[in-house]
Short mmCIF file of C-alpha atoms and ligand atoms in Angstrom, two decimals:
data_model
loop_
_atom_site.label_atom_id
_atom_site.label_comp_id
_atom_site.label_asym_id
_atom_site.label_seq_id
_atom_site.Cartn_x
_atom_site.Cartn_y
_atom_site.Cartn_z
CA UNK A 16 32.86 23.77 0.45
CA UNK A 17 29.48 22.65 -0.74
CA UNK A 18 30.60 18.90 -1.81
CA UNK A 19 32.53 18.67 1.75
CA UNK A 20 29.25 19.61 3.54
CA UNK A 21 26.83 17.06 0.60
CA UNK A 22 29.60 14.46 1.76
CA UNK A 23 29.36 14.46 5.94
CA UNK A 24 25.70 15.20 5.59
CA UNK A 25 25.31 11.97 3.76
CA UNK A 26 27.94 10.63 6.02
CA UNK A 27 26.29 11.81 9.36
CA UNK A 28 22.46 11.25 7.83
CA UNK A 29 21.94 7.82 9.88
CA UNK A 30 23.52 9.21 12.94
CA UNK A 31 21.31 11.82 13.00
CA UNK A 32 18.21 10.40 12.08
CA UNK A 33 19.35 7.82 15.14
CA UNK A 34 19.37 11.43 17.33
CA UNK A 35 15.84 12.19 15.91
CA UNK A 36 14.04 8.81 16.78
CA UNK A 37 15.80 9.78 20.66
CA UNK A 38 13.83 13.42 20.13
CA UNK A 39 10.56 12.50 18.89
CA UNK A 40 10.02 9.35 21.68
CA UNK A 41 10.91 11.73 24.16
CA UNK A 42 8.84 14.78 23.94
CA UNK A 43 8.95 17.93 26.09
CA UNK A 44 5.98 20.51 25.87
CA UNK A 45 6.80 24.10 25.69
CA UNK A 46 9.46 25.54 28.70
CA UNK A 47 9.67 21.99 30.31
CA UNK A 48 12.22 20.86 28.06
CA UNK A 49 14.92 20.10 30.53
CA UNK A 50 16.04 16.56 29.11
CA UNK A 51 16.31 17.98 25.47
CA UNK A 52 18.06 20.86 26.89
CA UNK A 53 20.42 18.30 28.20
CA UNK A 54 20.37 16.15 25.52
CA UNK A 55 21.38 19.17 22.91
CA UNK A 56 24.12 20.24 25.83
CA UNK A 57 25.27 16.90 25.58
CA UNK A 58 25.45 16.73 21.80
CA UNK A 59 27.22 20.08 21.84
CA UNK A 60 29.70 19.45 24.24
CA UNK A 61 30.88 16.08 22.18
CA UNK A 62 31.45 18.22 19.41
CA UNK A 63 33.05 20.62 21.63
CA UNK A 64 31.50 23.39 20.59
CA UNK A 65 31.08 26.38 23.63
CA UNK A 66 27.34 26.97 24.99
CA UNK A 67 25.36 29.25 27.05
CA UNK A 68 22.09 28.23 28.33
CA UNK A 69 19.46 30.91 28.25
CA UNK A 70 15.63 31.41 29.13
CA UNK A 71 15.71 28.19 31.33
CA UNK A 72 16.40 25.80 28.76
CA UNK A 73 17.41 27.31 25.37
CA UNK A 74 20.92 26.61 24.49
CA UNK A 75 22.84 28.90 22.75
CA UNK A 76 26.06 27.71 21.31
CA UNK A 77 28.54 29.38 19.07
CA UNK A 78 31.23 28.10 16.43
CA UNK A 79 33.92 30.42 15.04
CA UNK A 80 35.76 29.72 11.54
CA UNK A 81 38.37 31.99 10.26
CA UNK A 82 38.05 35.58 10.96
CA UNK A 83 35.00 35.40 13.56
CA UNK A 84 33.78 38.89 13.34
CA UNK A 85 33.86 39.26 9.54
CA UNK A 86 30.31 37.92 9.64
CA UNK A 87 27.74 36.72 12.15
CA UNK A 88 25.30 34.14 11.05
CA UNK A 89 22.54 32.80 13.25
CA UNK A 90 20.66 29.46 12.34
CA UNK A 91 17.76 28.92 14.71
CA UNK A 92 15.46 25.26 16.19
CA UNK A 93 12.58 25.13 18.03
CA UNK A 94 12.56 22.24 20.45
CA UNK A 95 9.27 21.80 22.21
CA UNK A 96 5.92 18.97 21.49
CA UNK A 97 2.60 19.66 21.97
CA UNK A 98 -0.41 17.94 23.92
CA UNK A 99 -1.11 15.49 21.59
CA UNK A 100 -1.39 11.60 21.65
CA UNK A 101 0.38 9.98 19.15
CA UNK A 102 -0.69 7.69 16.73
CA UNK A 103 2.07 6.52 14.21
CA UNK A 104 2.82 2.85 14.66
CA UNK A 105 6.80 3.09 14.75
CA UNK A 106 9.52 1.98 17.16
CA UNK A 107 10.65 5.74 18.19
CA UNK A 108 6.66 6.29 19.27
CA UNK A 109 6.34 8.72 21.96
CA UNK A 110 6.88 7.66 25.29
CA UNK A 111 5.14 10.20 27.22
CA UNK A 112 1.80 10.18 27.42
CA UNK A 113 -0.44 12.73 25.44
CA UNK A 114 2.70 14.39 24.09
CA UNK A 115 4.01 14.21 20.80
CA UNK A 116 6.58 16.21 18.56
CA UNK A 117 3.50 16.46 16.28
CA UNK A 118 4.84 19.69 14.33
CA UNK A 119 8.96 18.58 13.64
CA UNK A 120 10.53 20.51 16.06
CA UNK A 121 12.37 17.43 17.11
CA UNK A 122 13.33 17.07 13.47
CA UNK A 123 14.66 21.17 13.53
CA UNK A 124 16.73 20.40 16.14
CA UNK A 125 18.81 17.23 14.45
CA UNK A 126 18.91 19.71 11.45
CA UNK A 127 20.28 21.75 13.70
CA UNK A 128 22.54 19.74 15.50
CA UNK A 129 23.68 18.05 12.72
CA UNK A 130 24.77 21.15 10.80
CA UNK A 131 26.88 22.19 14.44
CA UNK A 132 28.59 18.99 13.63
CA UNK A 133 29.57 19.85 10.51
CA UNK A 134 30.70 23.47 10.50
CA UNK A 135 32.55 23.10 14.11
CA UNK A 136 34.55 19.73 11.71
CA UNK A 137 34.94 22.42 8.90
CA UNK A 138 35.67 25.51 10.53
CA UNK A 139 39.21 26.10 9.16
CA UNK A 140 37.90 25.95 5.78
CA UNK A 141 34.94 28.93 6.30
CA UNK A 142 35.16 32.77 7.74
CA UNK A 143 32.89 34.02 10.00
CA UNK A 144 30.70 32.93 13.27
CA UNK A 145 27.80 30.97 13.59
CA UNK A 146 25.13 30.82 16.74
CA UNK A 147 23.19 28.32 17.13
CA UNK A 148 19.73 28.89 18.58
CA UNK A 149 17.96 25.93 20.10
CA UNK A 150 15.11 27.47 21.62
CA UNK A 151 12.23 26.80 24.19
CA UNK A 152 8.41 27.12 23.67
CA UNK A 153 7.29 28.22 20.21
CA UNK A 154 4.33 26.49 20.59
CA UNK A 155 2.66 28.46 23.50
CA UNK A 156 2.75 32.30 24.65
CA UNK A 157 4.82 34.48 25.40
CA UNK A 158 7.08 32.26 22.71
CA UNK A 159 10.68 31.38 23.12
CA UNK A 160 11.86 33.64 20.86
CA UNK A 161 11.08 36.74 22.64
CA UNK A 162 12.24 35.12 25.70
CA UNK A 163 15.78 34.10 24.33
CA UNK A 164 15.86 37.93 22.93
CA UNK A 165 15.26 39.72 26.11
CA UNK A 166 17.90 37.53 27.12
CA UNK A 167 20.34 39.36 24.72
CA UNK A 168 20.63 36.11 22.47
CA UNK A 169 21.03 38.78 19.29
CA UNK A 170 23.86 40.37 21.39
CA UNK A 171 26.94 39.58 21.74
CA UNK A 172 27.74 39.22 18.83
CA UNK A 173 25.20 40.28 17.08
CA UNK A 174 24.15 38.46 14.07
CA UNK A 175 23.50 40.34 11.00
CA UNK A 176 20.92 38.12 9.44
CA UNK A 177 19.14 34.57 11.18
CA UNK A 178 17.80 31.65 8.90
CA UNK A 179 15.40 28.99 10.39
CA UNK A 180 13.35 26.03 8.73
CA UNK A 181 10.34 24.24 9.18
CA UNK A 182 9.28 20.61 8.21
CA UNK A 183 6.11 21.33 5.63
CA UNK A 184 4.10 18.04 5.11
CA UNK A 185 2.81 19.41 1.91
CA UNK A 186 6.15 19.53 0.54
CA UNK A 187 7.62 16.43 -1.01
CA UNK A 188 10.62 15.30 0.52
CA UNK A 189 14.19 16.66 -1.22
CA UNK A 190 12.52 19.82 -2.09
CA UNK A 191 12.56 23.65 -0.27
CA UNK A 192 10.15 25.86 -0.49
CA UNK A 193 10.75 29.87 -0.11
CA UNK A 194 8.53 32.91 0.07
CA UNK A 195 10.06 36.68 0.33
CA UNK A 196 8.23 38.94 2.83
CA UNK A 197 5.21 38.37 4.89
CA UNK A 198 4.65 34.59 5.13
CA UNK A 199 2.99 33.98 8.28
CA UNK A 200 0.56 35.82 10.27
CA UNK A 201 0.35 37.54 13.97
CA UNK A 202 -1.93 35.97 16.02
CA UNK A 203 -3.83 37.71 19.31
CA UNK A 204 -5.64 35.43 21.66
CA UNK A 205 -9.37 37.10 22.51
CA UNK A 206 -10.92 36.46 25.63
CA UNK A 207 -14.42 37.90 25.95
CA UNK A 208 -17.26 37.99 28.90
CA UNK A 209 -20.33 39.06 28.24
CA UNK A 210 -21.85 40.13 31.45
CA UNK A 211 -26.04 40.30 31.18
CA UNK A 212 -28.72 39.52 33.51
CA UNK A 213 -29.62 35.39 34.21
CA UNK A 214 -33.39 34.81 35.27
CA UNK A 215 -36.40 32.38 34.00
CA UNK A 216 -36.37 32.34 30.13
CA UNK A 217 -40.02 33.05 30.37
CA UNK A 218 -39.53 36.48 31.57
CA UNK A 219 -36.99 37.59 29.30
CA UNK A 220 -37.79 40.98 29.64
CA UNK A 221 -36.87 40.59 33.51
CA UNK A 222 -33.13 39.60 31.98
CA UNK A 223 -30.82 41.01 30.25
CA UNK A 224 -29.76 38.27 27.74
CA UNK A 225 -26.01 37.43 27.53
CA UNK A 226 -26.49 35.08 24.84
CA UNK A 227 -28.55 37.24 22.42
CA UNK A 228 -26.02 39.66 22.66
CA UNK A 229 -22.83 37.39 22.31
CA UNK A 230 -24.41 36.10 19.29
CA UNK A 231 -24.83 39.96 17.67
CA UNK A 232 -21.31 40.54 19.03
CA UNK A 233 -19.88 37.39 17.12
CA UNK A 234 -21.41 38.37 13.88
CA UNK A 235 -20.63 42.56 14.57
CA UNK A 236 -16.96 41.61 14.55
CA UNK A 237 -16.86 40.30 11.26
CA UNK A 238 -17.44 43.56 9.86
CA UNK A 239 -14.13 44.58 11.36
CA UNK A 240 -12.35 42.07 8.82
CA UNK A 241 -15.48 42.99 5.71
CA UNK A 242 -15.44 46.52 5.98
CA UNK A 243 -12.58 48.49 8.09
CA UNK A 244 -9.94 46.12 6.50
CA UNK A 245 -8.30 46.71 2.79
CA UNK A 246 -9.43 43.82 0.92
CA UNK A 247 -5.89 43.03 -0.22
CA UNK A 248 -4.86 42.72 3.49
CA UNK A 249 -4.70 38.96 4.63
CA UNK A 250 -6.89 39.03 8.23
CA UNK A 251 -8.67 36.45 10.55
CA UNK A 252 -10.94 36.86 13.16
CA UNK A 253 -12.30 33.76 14.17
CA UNK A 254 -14.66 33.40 17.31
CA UNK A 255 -13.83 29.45 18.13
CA UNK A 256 -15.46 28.91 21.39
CA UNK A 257 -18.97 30.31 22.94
CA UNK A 258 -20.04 28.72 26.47
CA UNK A 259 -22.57 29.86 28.12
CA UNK A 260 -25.81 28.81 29.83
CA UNK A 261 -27.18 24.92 30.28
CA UNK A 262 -30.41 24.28 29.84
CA UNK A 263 -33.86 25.26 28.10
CA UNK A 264 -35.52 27.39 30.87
CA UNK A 265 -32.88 29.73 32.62
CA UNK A 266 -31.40 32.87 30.37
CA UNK A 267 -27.77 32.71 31.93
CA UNK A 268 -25.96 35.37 33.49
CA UNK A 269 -23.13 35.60 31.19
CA UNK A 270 -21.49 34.11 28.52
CA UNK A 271 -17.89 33.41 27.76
CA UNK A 272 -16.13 33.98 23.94
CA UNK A 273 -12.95 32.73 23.16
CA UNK A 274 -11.33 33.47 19.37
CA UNK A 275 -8.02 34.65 17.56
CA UNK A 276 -7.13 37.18 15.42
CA UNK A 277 -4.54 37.29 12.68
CA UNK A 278 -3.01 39.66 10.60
CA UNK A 279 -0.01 39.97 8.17
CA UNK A 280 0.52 44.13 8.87
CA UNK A 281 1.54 45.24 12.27
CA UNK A 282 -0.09 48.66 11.90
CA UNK A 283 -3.20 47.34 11.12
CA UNK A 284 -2.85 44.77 13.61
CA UNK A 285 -3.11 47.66 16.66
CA UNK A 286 -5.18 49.58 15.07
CA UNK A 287 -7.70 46.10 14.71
CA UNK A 288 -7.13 45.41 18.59
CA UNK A 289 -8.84 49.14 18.82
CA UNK A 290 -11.77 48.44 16.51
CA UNK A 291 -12.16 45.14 18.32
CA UNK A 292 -12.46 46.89 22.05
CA UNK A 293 -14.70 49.72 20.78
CA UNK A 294 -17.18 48.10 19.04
CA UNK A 295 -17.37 44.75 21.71
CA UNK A 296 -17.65 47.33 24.59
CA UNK A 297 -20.19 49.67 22.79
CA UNK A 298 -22.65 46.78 20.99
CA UNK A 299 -22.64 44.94 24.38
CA UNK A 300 -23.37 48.32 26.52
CA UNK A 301 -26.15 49.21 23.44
CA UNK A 302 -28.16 45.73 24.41
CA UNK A 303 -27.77 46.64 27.80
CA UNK A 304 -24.86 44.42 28.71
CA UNK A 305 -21.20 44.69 30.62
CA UNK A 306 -18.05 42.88 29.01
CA UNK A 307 -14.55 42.08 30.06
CA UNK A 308 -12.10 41.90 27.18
CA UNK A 309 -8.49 40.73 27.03
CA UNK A 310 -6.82 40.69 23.76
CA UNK A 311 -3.70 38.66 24.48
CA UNK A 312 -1.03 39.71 22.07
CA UNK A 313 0.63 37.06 20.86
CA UNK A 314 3.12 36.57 18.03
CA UNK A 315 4.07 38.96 15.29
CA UNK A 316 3.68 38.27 11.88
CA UNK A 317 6.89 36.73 9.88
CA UNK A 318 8.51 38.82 7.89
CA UNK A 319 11.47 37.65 5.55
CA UNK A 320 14.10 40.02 4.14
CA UNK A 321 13.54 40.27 0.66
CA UNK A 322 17.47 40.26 -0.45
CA UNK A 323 18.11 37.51 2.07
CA UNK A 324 15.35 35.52 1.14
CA UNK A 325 16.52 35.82 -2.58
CA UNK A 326 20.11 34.74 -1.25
CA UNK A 327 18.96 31.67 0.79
CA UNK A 328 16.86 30.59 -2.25
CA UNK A 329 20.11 30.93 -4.66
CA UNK A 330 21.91 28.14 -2.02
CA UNK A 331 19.04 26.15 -1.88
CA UNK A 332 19.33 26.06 -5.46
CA UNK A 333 23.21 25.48 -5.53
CA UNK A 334 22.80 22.70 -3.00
CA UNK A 335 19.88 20.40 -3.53
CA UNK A 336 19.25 22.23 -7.38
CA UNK A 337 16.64 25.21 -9.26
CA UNK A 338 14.22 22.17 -9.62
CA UNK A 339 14.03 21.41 -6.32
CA UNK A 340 13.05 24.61 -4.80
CA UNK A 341 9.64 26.44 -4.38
CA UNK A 342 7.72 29.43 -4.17
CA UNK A 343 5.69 28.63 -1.13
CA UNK A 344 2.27 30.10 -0.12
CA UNK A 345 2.03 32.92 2.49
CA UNK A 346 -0.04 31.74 5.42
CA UNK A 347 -1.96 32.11 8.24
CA UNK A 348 -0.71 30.36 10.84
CA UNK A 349 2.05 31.94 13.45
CA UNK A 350 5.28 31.41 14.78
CA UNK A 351 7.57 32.91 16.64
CA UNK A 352 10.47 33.28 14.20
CA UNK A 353 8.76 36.65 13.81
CA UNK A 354 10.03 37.81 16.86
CA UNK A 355 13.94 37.38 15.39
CA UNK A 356 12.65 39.46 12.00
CA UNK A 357 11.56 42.20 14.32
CA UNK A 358 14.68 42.87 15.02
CA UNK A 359 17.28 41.37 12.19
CA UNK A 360 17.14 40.54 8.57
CA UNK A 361 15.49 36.48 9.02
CA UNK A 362 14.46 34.07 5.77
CA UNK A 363 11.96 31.32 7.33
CA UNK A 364 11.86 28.26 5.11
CA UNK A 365 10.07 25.00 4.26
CA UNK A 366 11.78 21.57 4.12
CA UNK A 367 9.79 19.04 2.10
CA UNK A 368 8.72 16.03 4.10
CA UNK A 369 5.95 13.84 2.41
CA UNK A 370 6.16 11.31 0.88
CA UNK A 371 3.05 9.85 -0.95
CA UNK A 372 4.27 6.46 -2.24
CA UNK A 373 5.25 5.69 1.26
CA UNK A 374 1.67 7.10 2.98
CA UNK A 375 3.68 9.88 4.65
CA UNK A 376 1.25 12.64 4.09
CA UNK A 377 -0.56 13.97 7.87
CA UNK A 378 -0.54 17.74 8.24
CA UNK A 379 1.16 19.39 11.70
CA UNK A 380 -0.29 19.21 15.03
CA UNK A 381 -1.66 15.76 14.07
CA UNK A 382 -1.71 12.71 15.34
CA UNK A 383 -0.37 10.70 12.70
CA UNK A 384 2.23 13.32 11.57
CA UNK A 385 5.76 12.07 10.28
CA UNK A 386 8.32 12.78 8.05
CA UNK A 387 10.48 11.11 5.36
CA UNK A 388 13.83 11.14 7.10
CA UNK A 389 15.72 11.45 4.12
CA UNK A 390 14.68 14.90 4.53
CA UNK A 391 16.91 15.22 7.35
CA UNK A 392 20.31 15.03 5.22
CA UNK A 393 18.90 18.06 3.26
CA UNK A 394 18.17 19.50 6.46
CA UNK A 395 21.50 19.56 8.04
CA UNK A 396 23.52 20.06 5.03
CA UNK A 397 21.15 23.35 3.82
CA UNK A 398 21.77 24.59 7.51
CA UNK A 399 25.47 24.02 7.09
CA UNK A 400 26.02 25.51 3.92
CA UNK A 401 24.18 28.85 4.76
CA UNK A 402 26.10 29.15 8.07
CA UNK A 403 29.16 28.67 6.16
CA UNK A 404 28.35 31.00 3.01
CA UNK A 405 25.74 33.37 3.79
CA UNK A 406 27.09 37.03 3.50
CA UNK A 407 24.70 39.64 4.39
CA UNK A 408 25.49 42.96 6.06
ZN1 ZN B 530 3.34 23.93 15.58
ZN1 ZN B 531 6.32 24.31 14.42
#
């Protein structure tokens, strides 16, 4: 099974790095990707493989080898580009301006695609059923994910374990990297207001200063992460943007904070949101001040099964080699794949993409980012083999 799915990888690899170039110089930002939608419809239905669309413009499609309900596999894509402008000289450039696939997901969905190729061409030869997930909007709240779930994409059948992969720029090309349990953080959106009293900065015992006490309030927080955290538990609270006031003179009224906060434990998670409100709402009402607070919850953190991790590492090694494949850093960045480990056993790994020699080396969400496409035959042949293999109940 494994040299069958090494040979119409290589086979398919130009074909598919051909559907790529399409992707990436047509770029959808999150929930408006109708004409990928269509494209991956498309795709599916000249491979004839059956297809739901959910959540707008997720497509959910499903192939069934031997024996369909001996075991359920799901293999998940993102497919949406973010608001950048690209920079990479190269014929595929984006076409649409100020929006790039600047963070792969174009490249996760030919892995994806590709692999549907290939099992739907094999699928006397392997036992079991696979779903394909392309979904909608990782890149913004609410995330696809949770969208595609209340949409009963884990139903029906329900998969009993869900693998997904993401391009990693630190990662030379032909390697995988793997991490087992939390690997990627929750992050919260804050949105403070700190009401006070505007008036003639001479007088500032006339006002009630908004910007004295946003400033106390920035540095207060921190003590949440210092001193009510354990020191062993990865957390970020990061205040990114302060606005208020615009010129020498006037004390303003108020003054806006944006920030996020990120955490690898759910339970401390809440119990940080609480810490957050109490301490922002009492410090601002000790100086005198009112506050609005919203803590936006966003994604939770990733979480991959331990024995399924261990089992996706074991084919990465059987396919591209023990040499090849990684232990890769937990970090603390978010995405929505941890919606999917909420619920079922999930393993969330890296695909190697630089490439030094040829200059290939700009981080995500950049302007210059890129891959080495060779990567993509590794892609859609690891995605193949663990819809075909994987056995986890
Ligand atoms: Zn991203
Ligand atoms: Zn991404």
């Amino acid at each position: 099974m494994l040299q069958k799915i090494k040979a119409l990888a290589s086979q398919y690899a130009a074909e598919f790095v051909e559907v790529r170039h399409h992707l990436h110089a047509n770029p959808e930002l999150s929930y408006q990707e109708f004409e990928t939608s269509r494209f991956i419809q498309d795709k599916l239905k000249e491979f004839a493989i059956p297809f739901e669309v959910k959540a707008t413009t997720g497509v959910v499609g499903l192939i069934e080898g031997k024996k369909p309900g001996s075991r359920i596999v799901a293999l998940r894509a993102d497919m949406d580009a973010l608001p950048i402008k690209e920079e990479n000289d190269i014929v595929y450039k984006s076409r649409k301006e100020g929006v790039m696939h600047a963070c792969g997901h174009d490249v996760h969905t030919t892995c994806l695609l590709g692999a549907a190729k290939i099992l739907n061409e094999l699928k006397t030869d392997w036992e079991g059923t696979v779903k394909l997930i392309f979904q909608p909007g990782e890149e913004k709240n609410p995330g696809g994910a949770s969208l595609l779930i209340k949409e009963g994409v884990l139903e029906k059948p329900e998969p009993s374990s869900i693998f997904g992969l993401h391009v990693h720029p630190g990662l030379a090309v032909g390697k995988m990297s793997f991490r087992a349990g939390k690997v990627m953080a929750s992050a919260d959106e804050l949105y403070i207001t700190v009401k006070g009293k505007g008036g003639h900065a001479a007088s500032p015992h006339a006002c009630i200063d908004p910007i004295l006490i946003a400033s106390h309030l920035i540095v207060s927080l921190q003590q949440i992460v210092s001193r009510n955290n354990n020191p062993h538990n990865p957390t970020v609270l990061s205040i990114t943007s302060f606005q208020g006031g615009s010129t020498t003179n006037v004390i303003p009224n108020e003054v806006k904070l944006k920030g996020t906060f990120r955490a690898m434990d759910e339970e401390w998670r809440f119990k940080a949101h609480d810490l957050i409100r109490k301490m922002a709402t009492e410090l601002v009402n000790s100086m005198g001040g009112e506050i609005d607070l919203l803590i936006d919850v966003g994604y939770p953190s990733v979480y991959n099964n331990e024995s399924l991790n261990e089992l996706a590492r074991k084919k990465a090694e059987e396919f591209i080699g023990a040499k090849n494949v990684e232990e890769t850093e937990a970090r603390m960045g978010a995405e929505d794949f941890g919606y999917y480990t909420q619920e079922i056993p999930g393993c969330f790994f890296r695909l190697g993409v630089m490439n030094t020699k040829k200059g290939i080396t700009s981080g995500v969400h950049t302007p210059t980012f890129n891959i080495d496409e060779s990567a993509i035959e590794t892609g859609i042949g690891m995605m193949a083999w663990l819809g075909s293999s994987v056995n986890f109940s």
